[in-house]
XYZ file of C-alpha atoms in Angstrom:
421
model
C 15.089 -25.367 64.951
C 17.283 -23.918 62.218
C 20.841 -23.674 60.954
C 21.574 -27.387 61.005
C 22.173 -27.824 57.299
C 25.507 -26.091 56.688
C 27.095 -27.001 60.007
C 26.190 -30.669 59.543
C 27.754 -30.785 56.070
C 30.848 -28.889 57.218
C 31.387 -31.156 60.231
C 31.125 -34.307 58.116
C 33.441 -32.867 55.475
C 36.023 -32.072 58.160
C 35.834 -35.737 59.179
C 36.380 -36.836 55.578
C 32.830 -38.144 55.152
C 30.553 -37.655 52.153
C 26.955 -36.726 53.043
C 24.439 -38.596 50.879
C 20.872 -37.529 50.230
C 17.855 -39.041 48.426
C 15.456 -37.299 46.018
C 12.554 -38.820 47.940
C 9.059 -37.401 48.293
C 5.628 -38.845 49.128
C 2.241 -37.166 49.149
C 0.749 -38.404 52.400
C 1.853 -37.329 55.848
C 2.405 -40.928 56.910
C 4.317 -41.875 53.775
C 6.599 -38.865 54.019
C 7.279 -39.393 57.723
C 7.972 -43.088 57.172
C 10.448 -42.212 54.427
C 12.251 -39.598 56.524
C 12.317 -41.912 59.539
C 13.963 -44.701 57.545
C 16.610 -42.324 56.236
C 17.212 -40.825 59.691
C 17.939 -44.293 61.109
C 20.895 -44.910 58.796
C 24.320 -45.249 60.391
C 26.213 -43.006 57.975
C 25.943 -39.256 57.194
C 22.629 -38.484 55.490
C 20.339 -35.524 54.935
C 16.581 -35.911 54.637
C 14.598 -34.572 51.707
C 11.103 -33.254 51.222
C 10.788 -33.468 47.437
C 7.644 -31.633 46.404
C 4.959 -32.842 44.000
C 4.383 -31.674 40.435
C 1.164 -29.806 41.314
C 2.929 -27.665 43.905
C 5.641 -26.896 41.356
C 3.098 -25.121 39.143
C 1.255 -23.362 41.989
C -1.721 -25.744 42.249
C -2.250 -26.282 45.976
C -5.806 -27.674 45.857
C -5.442 -30.704 43.590
C -2.903 -32.521 45.804
C -5.331 -32.793 48.703
C -8.147 -33.825 46.370
C -6.038 -36.627 44.924
C -4.907 -37.792 48.345
C -8.510 -37.779 49.580
C -9.405 -39.995 46.592
C -6.774 -42.515 47.660
C -4.353 -41.667 44.874
C -0.596 -41.188 45.128
C 1.489 -38.106 44.386
C 5.052 -37.892 43.135
C 6.097 -35.674 46.036
C 5.065 -33.899 49.212
C 2.613 -30.952 48.866
C 4.127 -28.774 51.578
C 1.895 -25.768 50.833
C -1.294 -27.851 50.796
C -0.766 -29.708 54.070
C -1.479 -27.633 57.206
C 1.565 -26.138 58.907
C 0.951 -28.006 62.157
C 0.718 -31.345 60.355
C 4.086 -30.851 58.665
C 5.601 -29.775 61.968
C 4.334 -33.011 63.514
C 5.792 -34.919 60.574
C 9.220 -33.392 61.273
C 9.002 -33.649 65.053
C 11.630 -35.920 66.536
C 13.323 -36.395 63.158
C 14.642 -32.976 62.118
C 17.572 -32.122 64.387
C 21.286 -31.222 64.257
C 22.217 -34.784 63.321
C 19.521 -35.029 60.639
C 18.937 -31.858 58.594
C 16.126 -31.760 56.017
C 16.076 -29.916 52.693
C 13.041 -28.886 50.628
C 13.471 -29.685 46.917
C 10.732 -28.228 44.744
C 11.271 -27.438 41.026
C 9.188 -24.264 40.798
C 10.083 -21.075 38.944
C 7.896 -19.089 41.385
C 9.193 -20.240 44.766
C 7.978 -17.610 47.253
C 5.036 -19.613 48.607
C 7.223 -22.696 48.991
C 9.897 -20.675 50.794
C 7.298 -19.127 53.085
C 5.775 -22.469 54.020
C 9.211 -23.998 54.520
C 10.106 -21.302 57.027
C 6.698 -21.640 58.701
C 7.309 -25.339 59.384
C 10.857 -24.660 60.626
C 13.022 -25.520 57.615
C 15.627 -23.222 56.079
C 17.363 -25.192 53.293
C 16.075 -25.432 49.737
C 17.322 -25.364 46.129
C 16.798 -24.023 42.616
C 17.626 -20.729 40.942
C 16.275 -17.977 38.683
C 17.614 -19.594 35.504
C 18.013 -23.238 36.473
C 14.396 -23.566 37.636
C 12.963 -21.581 34.738
C 14.507 -22.621 31.421
C 14.302 -26.399 31.848
C 11.025 -26.641 33.765
C 8.800 -23.692 32.979
C 7.253 -21.574 30.266
C 7.384 -18.583 32.595
C 9.249 -15.656 31.012
C 12.792 -15.515 32.338
C 12.253 -11.898 33.397
C 9.386 -12.982 35.674
C 11.432 -15.833 37.136
C 14.361 -13.541 37.903
C 12.045 -11.081 39.671
C 10.345 -13.894 41.606
C 13.645 -15.409 42.714
C 14.974 -12.014 43.778
C 11.948 -11.502 46.040
C 12.043 -15.083 47.299
C 15.767 -15.026 48.049
C 15.417 -11.785 49.988
C 12.558 -13.316 51.937
C 14.572 -16.412 52.876
C 17.626 -14.344 53.799
C 15.505 -12.139 56.077
C 13.264 -14.834 57.548
C 15.879 -17.505 58.254
C 19.231 -16.648 59.816
C 20.897 -19.591 58.098
C 18.758 -19.725 54.959
C 20.430 -21.944 52.361
C 19.819 -22.308 48.612
C 21.503 -24.949 46.472
C 21.878 -23.647 42.925
C 20.533 -26.117 40.387
C 22.728 -24.457 37.760
C 25.038 -27.441 37.565
C 22.194 -29.648 36.392
C 20.716 -27.575 33.564
C 18.435 -29.856 31.513
C 20.009 -32.872 33.217
C 22.171 -33.813 30.243
C 23.978 -32.620 27.098
C 24.957 -29.252 28.614
C 28.740 -28.684 28.423
C 30.464 -28.483 31.822
C 31.655 -24.902 31.370
C 28.069 -23.636 31.186
C 27.064 -25.735 34.205
C 29.936 -24.334 36.240
C 29.338 -20.754 35.079
C 25.611 -20.926 35.779
C 26.175 -22.233 39.294
C 28.549 -19.397 40.130
C 26.291 -16.780 38.519
C 23.267 -17.988 40.482
C 25.412 -17.916 43.623
C 26.289 -14.288 42.891
C 22.581 -13.592 42.379
C 21.764 -15.166 45.764
C 24.487 -13.150 47.479
C 23.287 -9.929 45.883
C 19.890 -10.526 47.479
C 21.249 -11.155 50.948
C 21.865 -14.898 51.149
C 25.077 -16.045 52.825
C 24.709 -19.847 52.789
C 24.590 -21.762 49.533
C 25.812 -24.802 47.612
C 26.714 -25.472 44.000
C 25.520 -28.522 42.131
C 27.173 -30.457 39.345
C 25.605 -33.386 37.511
C 27.735 -36.395 36.611
C 28.328 -36.290 32.857
C 29.592 -38.563 30.122
C 33.283 -38.865 31.062
C 34.752 -39.156 34.565
C 37.994 -37.360 33.723
C 36.090 -34.370 32.359
C 33.808 -34.325 35.404
C 36.790 -34.360 37.736
C 38.328 -31.395 35.935
C 34.998 -29.539 35.904
C 34.404 -30.059 39.619
C 37.873 -28.747 40.336
C 37.095 -25.704 38.161
C 33.795 -25.154 39.977
C 35.514 -25.171 43.344
C 38.230 -22.805 42.079
C 35.757 -20.270 40.689
C 33.398 -20.457 43.668
C 36.307 -19.637 45.960
C 37.341 -16.763 43.712
C 33.946 -15.134 43.152
C 32.150 -16.115 46.376
C 34.861 -16.318 48.978
C 32.853 -14.239 51.445
C 29.933 -16.676 51.797
C 29.595 -20.198 53.170
C 29.310 -22.769 50.398
C 29.920 -26.391 49.476
C 29.692 -28.573 46.364
C 27.058 -31.243 45.750
C 27.306 -33.908 43.042
C 24.253 -35.474 41.405
C 24.221 -38.993 40.056
C 23.648 -38.726 36.293
C 20.484 -36.701 35.591
C 19.738 -37.926 32.062
C 18.237 -41.170 30.768
C 19.195 -43.834 33.306
C 20.382 -47.398 32.647
C 17.485 -49.808 32.236
C 19.129 -52.804 33.887
C 19.823 -53.153 37.615
C 23.476 -53.994 36.933
C 23.973 -50.966 34.695
C 22.254 -48.628 37.150
C 24.304 -50.040 40.031
C 27.568 -49.425 38.198
C 26.542 -45.867 37.371
C 25.600 -45.069 40.974
C 28.866 -46.539 42.247
C 30.859 -44.521 39.709
C 29.087 -41.327 40.775
C 29.936 -42.000 44.425
C 33.601 -42.523 43.592
C 33.554 -39.317 41.556
C 32.111 -37.391 44.496
C 34.709 -38.785 46.883
C 37.659 -38.269 44.533
C 36.787 -34.615 43.935
C 36.096 -33.684 47.546
C 32.374 -33.055 47.104
C 30.779 -32.528 50.481
C 27.338 -33.831 49.520
C 25.792 -36.151 46.932
C 22.248 -36.509 45.569
C 21.744 -40.225 44.949
C 19.518 -41.900 42.387
C 18.239 -45.462 42.713
C 18.611 -48.653 40.696
C 14.930 -48.476 39.662
C 15.159 -44.881 38.406
C 14.444 -45.814 34.772
C 11.122 -47.578 35.302
C 9.303 -46.396 38.443
C 9.112 -43.882 41.271
C 11.569 -45.430 43.740
C 10.291 -46.944 46.965
C 11.642 -46.154 50.412
C 13.584 -49.421 50.424
C 15.154 -48.656 47.044
C 16.218 -45.215 48.243
C 17.754 -46.696 51.391
C 19.661 -49.297 49.384
C 21.036 -46.654 47.007
C 22.123 -44.390 49.847
C 23.962 -47.234 51.557
C 25.624 -48.296 48.323
C 26.802 -44.746 47.579
C 28.097 -44.148 51.100
C 30.026 -47.428 51.145
C 31.495 -46.816 47.695
C 32.606 -43.285 48.623
C 34.369 -44.608 51.724
C 36.502 -46.992 49.647
C 39.789 -46.378 47.815
C 39.842 -43.231 45.688
C 40.216 -43.443 41.923
C 43.608 -42.026 40.861
C 43.719 -38.871 38.761
C 44.331 -39.338 35.049
C 46.695 -37.194 32.936
C 43.732 -35.742 31.018
C 42.057 -34.359 34.145
C 44.351 -31.327 34.170
C 43.547 -30.599 30.536
C 39.815 -30.689 31.213
C 40.271 -28.523 34.314
C 42.061 -25.812 32.333
C 39.517 -25.998 29.517
C 36.429 -25.751 31.733
C 38.029 -23.131 33.975
C 38.856 -20.876 31.038
C 35.479 -21.198 29.326
C 33.478 -20.797 32.534
C 35.480 -17.753 33.631
C 34.885 -16.130 30.241
C 31.146 -16.747 30.476
C 30.947 -15.432 34.039
C 32.968 -12.284 33.344
C 31.055 -11.569 30.140
C 27.759 -11.674 32.011
C 28.973 -9.612 34.956
C 30.239 -6.918 32.591
C 26.740 -6.421 31.177
C 25.184 -4.891 34.297
C 26.082 -4.515 38.005
C 22.724 -6.122 38.848
C 23.248 -9.872 38.359
C 19.595 -10.479 37.495
C 19.611 -7.819 34.782
C 22.936 -9.144 33.523
C 21.505 -12.662 33.190
C 18.526 -11.352 31.239
C 20.769 -9.368 28.915
C 23.076 -12.344 28.401
C 20.295 -14.707 27.363
C 18.689 -12.060 25.173
C 21.966 -11.575 23.294
C 22.803 -15.283 23.158
C 25.908 -14.820 25.317
C 24.403 -17.523 27.502
C 22.624 -20.223 25.511
C 21.553 -23.684 26.672
C 21.812 -26.393 23.991
C 18.536 -28.053 22.967
C 16.501 -25.920 25.407
C 13.162 -24.877 23.875
C 12.293 -22.058 26.283
C 11.261 -18.887 24.448
C 13.946 -16.829 26.210
C 16.764 -19.169 25.173
C 18.249 -18.286 21.771
C 18.848 -21.942 20.895
C 21.802 -21.302 18.595
C 24.211 -23.633 20.406
C 24.540 -27.399 20.305
C 26.681 -29.882 22.171
C 28.392 -33.087 21.056
C 30.050 -36.098 22.621
C 33.557 -36.384 21.212
C 35.756 -39.402 20.463
C 36.879 -39.671 24.096
C 33.327 -39.507 25.415
C 33.630 -35.917 26.665
C 30.727 -33.488 26.326
C 31.754 -30.453 24.255
C 30.277 -27.508 22.431
C 29.217 -28.241 18.849
C 27.842 -24.982 17.452
C 28.907 -21.989 19.530
C 26.133 -19.633 18.419
C 26.938 -16.238 19.949
C 28.813 -17.544 22.991
C 31.875 -15.398 23.815
C 34.204 -18.381 23.436
C 37.059 -18.968 20.987
C 36.243 -20.879 17.820
C 38.450 -23.708 19.071
C 35.903 -24.416 21.818
C 33.401 -25.741 19.229
C 33.497 -28.985 17.289
C 32.144 -28.008 13.888
C 33.089 -31.415 12.501
C 30.591 -33.046 14.871
C 28.055 -30.215 15.130
C 25.614 -31.307 12.403
C 23.270 -33.533 14.331
C 20.367 -35.487 12.895
C 17.597 -36.924 15.036
C 19.284 -40.336 15.217
C 22.570 -38.837 16.406
C 20.810 -36.677 18.991
C 18.889 -39.650 20.337
C 22.138 -41.592 20.479
C 23.681 -38.855 22.602
C 20.682 -38.803 24.915
C 20.903 -42.571 25.352
C 24.697 -42.795 25.400
C 25.225 -43.170 29.131
C 22.348 -45.606 29.663
C 23.411 -47.799 26.758
C 27.048 -47.749 27.820
C 26.333 -48.953 31.331
C 23.714 -51.465 30.255
C 25.893 -53.045 27.568
C 29.374 -52.963 29.020
C 30.510 -54.414 32.379
C 33.152 -51.719 32.838
C 30.849 -48.745 32.293
C 31.292 -46.183 29.545
C 31.973 -47.076 25.924
C 33.642 -44.976 23.238
C 30.775 -42.949 21.806
C 32.167 -43.127 18.263
C 32.063 -46.947 18.046
């Protein structure tokens, strides 16, 4: 009962179909099965998701069952807490070649989650040594790298078709320039390959400007083919991961735009958010509606390329390649190279407060609405890559950047506004 994930995505891609996937997770066995069953019944290409709860993410496997026994809800499925046989029953009759299921978890120490996933018959998951440490954890990066090395080796050995989706393209969800997202995805892919994995995917989160995103996704595909041509991989787009529009109309426009972006750039898979994302944990019905909307939008006419897409492609490609090569030149062991790069500030995530992130870089949204480097810190990039004229950010300007996408879609019927207005 394994190996469905990559073949399913590849077959649908060959047919010109985008695979859509929810971020759905429920604590109870019945709730999770009901959610998967509703998704499995859809008449377009979908993948099921077991999104894990916040207790499991921090290694607390007792509290989830206590809360469920008290009649409370969880914000995800506690796969380690529920008995193996119960989760197997949950998946029975649903998980099959036409309906793969991925475990999405958010933990910097993933071994127990990987082990339980394999025990219940699943072999596809996501995360990464950097992307699931810096944004989500106080765990020292050195410990996360060691844990992910062990966990990746385990998955590669225990599951013939073990698959990890790097979360590197979604670092902090927002305000991270595309070149770092692309570089981090490729670097985590190289880390996975070093530890025996041969099936993977690379994420990219929809940003602040469609033309820039299109160029960045093209750069990601180019670099993945160059650095990881000997493994099986595909690209997955996330609907915007930052503050979401607060109105149903604004959220609907954003989701539709993300689906068109995925289709126009040849993404094989898409993680879909829901219209209610800004104010509640989405229901099964809201997830189903969002999946249908995204699939229908992706099947429609493609948005034409703009003249600026090529400029953004060249810009992101050059910056990302420089970051990747700089890191790889530090040490033949990718994990050690990542640690050295963050220690020296050669990799530096803007506005990330983790103790192992130097925090000398910033990002800005420029006059066109593109996300760019503000202060470069110690990044090995040319001075022209930074926007010193926009780099001095006060709290009001930073909040405005955080809220830019939500406000644009909520206040304007055509989507994004010029950030400088």
